[in-house]
PDB file of C-alpha atoms in Angstrom:
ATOM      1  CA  UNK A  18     133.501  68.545  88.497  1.00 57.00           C
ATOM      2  CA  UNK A  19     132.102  68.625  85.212  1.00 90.00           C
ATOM      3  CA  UNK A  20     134.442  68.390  82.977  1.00 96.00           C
ATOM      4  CA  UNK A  21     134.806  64.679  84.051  1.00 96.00           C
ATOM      5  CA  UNK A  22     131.327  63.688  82.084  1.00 97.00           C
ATOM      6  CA  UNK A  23     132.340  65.870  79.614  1.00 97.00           C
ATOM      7  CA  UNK A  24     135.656  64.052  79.297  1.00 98.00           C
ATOM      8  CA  UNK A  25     133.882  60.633  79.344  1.00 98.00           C
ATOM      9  CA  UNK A  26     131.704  61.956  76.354  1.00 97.00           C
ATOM     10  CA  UNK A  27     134.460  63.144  74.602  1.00 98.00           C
ATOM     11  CA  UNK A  28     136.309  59.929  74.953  1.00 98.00           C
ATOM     12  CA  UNK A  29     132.707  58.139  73.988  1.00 97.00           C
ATOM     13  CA  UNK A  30     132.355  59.853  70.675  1.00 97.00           C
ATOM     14  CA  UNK A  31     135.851  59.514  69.374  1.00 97.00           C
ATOM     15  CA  UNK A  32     136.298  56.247  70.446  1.00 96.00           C
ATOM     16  CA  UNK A  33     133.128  54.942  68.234  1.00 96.00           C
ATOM     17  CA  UNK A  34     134.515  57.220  65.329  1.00 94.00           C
ATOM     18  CA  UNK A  35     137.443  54.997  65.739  1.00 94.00           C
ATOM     19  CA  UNK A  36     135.700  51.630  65.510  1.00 93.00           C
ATOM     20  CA  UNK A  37     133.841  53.092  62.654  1.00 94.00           C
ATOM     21  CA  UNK A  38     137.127  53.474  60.640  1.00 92.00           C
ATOM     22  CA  UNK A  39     138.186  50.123  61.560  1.00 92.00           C
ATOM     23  CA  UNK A  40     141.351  51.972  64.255  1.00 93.00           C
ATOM     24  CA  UNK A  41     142.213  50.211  66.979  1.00 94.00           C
ATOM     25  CA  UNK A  42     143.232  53.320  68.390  1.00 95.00           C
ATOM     26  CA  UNK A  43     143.280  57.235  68.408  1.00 96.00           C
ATOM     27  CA  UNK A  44     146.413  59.554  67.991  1.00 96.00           C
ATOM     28  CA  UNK A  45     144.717  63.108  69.432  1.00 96.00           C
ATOM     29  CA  UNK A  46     141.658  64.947  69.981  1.00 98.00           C
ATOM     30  CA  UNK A  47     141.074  68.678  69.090  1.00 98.00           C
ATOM     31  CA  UNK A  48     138.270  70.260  71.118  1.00 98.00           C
ATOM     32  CA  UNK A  49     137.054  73.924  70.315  1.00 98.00           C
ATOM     33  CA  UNK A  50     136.430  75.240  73.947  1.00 97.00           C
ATOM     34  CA  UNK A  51     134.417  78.592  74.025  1.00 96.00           C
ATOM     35  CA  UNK A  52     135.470  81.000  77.005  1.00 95.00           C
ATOM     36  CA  UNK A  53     132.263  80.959  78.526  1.00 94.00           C
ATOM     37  CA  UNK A  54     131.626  77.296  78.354  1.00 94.00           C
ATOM     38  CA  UNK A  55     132.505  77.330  81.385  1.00 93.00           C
ATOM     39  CA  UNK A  56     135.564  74.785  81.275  1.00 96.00           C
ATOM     40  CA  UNK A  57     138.192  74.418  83.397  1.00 95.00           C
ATOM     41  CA  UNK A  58     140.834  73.544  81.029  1.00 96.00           C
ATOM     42  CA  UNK A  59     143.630  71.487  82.999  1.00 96.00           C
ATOM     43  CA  UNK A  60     140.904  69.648  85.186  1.00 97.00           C
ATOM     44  CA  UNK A  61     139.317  68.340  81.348  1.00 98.00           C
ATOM     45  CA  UNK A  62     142.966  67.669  80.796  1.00 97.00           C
ATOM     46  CA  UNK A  63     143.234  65.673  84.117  1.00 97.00           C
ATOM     47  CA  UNK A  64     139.606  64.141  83.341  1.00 97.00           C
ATOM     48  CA  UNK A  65     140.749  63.389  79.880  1.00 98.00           C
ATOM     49  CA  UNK A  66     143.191  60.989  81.048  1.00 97.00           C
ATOM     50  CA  UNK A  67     140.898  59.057  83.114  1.00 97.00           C
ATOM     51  CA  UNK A  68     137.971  58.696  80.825  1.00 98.00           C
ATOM     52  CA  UNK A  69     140.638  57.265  78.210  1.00 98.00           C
ATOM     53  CA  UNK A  70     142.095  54.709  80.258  1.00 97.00           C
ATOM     54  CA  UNK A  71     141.201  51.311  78.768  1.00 96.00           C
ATOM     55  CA  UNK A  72     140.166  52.699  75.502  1.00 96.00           C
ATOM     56  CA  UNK A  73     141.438  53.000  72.295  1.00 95.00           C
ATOM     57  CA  UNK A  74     142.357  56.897  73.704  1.00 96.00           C
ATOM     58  CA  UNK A  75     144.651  55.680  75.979  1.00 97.00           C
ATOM     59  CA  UNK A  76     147.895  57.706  75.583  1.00 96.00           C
ATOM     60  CA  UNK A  77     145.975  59.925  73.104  1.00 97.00           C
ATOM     61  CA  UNK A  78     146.936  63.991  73.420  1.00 97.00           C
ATOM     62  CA  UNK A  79     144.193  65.915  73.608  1.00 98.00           C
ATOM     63  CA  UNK A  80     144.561  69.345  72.070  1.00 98.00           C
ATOM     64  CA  UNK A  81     142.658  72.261  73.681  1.00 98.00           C
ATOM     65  CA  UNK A  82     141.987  75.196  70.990  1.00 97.00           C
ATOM     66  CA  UNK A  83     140.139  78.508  73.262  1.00 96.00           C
ATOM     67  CA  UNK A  84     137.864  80.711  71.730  1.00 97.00           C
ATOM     68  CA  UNK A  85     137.400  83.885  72.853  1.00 96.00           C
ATOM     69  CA  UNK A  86     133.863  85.309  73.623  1.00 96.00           C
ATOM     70  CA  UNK A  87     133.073  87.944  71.008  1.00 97.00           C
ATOM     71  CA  UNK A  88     130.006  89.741  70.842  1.00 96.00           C
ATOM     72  CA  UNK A  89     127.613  92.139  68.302  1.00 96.00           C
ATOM     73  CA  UNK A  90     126.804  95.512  69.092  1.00 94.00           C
ATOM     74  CA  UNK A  91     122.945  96.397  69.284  1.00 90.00           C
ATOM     75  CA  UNK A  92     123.669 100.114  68.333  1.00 90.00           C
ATOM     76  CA  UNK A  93     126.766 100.371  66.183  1.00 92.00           C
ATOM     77  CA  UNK A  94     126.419  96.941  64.833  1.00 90.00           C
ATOM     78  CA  UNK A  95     130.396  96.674  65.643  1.00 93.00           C
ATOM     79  CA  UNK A  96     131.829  93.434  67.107  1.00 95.00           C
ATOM     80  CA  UNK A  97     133.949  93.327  70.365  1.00 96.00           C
ATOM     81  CA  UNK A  98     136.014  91.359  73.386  1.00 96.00           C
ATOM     82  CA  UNK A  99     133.618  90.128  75.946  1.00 95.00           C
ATOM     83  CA  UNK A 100     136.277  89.435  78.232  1.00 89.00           C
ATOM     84  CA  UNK A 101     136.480  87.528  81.340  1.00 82.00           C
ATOM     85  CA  UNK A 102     134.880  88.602  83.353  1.00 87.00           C
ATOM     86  CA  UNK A 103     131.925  89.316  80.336  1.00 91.00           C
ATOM     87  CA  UNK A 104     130.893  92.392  80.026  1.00 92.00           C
ATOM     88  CA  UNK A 105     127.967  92.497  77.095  1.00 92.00           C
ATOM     89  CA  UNK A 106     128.680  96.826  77.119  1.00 93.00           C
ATOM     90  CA  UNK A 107     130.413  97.933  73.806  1.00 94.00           C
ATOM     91  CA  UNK A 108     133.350  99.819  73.974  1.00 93.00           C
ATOM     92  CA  UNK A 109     132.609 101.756  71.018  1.00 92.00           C
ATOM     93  CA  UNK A 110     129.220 103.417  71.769  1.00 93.00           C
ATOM     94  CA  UNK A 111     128.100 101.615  74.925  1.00 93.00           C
ATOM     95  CA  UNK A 112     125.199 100.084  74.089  1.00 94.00           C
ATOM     96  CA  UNK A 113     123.852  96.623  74.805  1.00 93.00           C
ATOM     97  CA  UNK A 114     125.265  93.473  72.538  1.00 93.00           C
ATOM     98  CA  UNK A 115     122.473  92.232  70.612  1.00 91.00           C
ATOM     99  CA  UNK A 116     124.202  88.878  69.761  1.00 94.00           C
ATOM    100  CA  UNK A 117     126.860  86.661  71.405  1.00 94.00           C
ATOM    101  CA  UNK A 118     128.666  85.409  68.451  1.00 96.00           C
ATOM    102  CA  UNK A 119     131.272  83.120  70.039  1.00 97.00           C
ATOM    103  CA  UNK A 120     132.600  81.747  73.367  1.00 96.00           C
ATOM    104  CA  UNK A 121     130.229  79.264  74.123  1.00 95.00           C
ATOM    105  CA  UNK A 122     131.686  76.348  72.407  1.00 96.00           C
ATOM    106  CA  UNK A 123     132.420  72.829  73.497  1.00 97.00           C
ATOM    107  CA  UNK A 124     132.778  71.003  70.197  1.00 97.00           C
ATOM    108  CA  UNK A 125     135.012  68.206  68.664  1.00 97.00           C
ATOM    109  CA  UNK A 126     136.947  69.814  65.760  1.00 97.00           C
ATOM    110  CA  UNK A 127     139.365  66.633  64.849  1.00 97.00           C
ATOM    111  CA  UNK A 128     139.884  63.267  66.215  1.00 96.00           C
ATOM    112  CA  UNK A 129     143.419  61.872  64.394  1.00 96.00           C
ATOM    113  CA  UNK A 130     143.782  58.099  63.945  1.00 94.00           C
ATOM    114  CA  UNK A 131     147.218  56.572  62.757  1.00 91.00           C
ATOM    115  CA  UNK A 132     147.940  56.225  59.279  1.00 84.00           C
ATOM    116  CA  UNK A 133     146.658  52.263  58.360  1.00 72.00           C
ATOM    117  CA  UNK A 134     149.282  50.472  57.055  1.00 62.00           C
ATOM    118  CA  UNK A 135     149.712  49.293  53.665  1.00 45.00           C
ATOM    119  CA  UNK A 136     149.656  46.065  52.885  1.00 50.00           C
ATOM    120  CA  UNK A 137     152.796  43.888  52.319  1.00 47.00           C
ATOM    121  CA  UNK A 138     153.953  44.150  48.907  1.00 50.00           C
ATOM    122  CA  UNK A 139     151.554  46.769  48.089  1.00 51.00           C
ATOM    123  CA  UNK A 140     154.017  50.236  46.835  1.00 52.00           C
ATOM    124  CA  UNK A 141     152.300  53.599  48.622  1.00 46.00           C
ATOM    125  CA  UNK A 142     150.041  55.201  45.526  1.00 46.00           C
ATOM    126  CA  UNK A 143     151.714  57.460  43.390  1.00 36.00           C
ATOM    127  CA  UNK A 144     150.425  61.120  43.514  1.00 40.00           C
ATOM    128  CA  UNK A 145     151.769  61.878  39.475  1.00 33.00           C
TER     129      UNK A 145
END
């Protein structure tokens, strides 16, 4: 199962981001998965939870946005669905994609740390 490793990476990276900003601890992670990555979702989930145990990720949420696979026409120059199954055929005139232009990400977008807290007797700024 893959998406343990990539779960344990994931957990790496935001976890150093975290020490970086001084947090001792992470609110969520957004990943940008591409349909054709080749992730299973709820086992990354699953994984997700493991690799965080003990870490400043522990009890993070990890937020799953899916791209779709889309895909540029060699003939028409149109884009399109690749679906899933993929199918690199355009619907339009039925020739060949020339370019896959998404669906093949596996990215961190965002990694949320709680709001530091002010110090005592310090008012919030004022935004005037």
């Amino acid at each position: 199962m893959h998406e343990l490793s990539i779960a344990t990476a994931v957990v790496e990276s935001a976890d150093a981001a975290a020490r970086r900003h001084g947090a001792a601890s992470v609110e969520s992670v957004r990943l940008r998965v591409g349909e054709l990555a080749g992730v299973v979702a709820d086992a990354l989930r699953f994984s997700f939870g493991l690799a965080a145990e003990g870490t400043a990720l522990a009890g993070a949420r990890l937020e799953i946005e899916e791209v779709p696979a889309r895909a540029r026409c060699g003939g028409c120059s149109g884009d399109f669905a690749v679906g899933s199954p993929p199918s690199l055929e355009c619907p339009g005139c039925g020739r060949s994609a020339a370019e896959l232009l998404t669906g093949r990400e596996l990215e961190i977008a965002a990694v949320t740390l709680p709001e530091p807290d002010a110090p005592a007797g310090v008012p919030p700024p004022s935004l005037s």
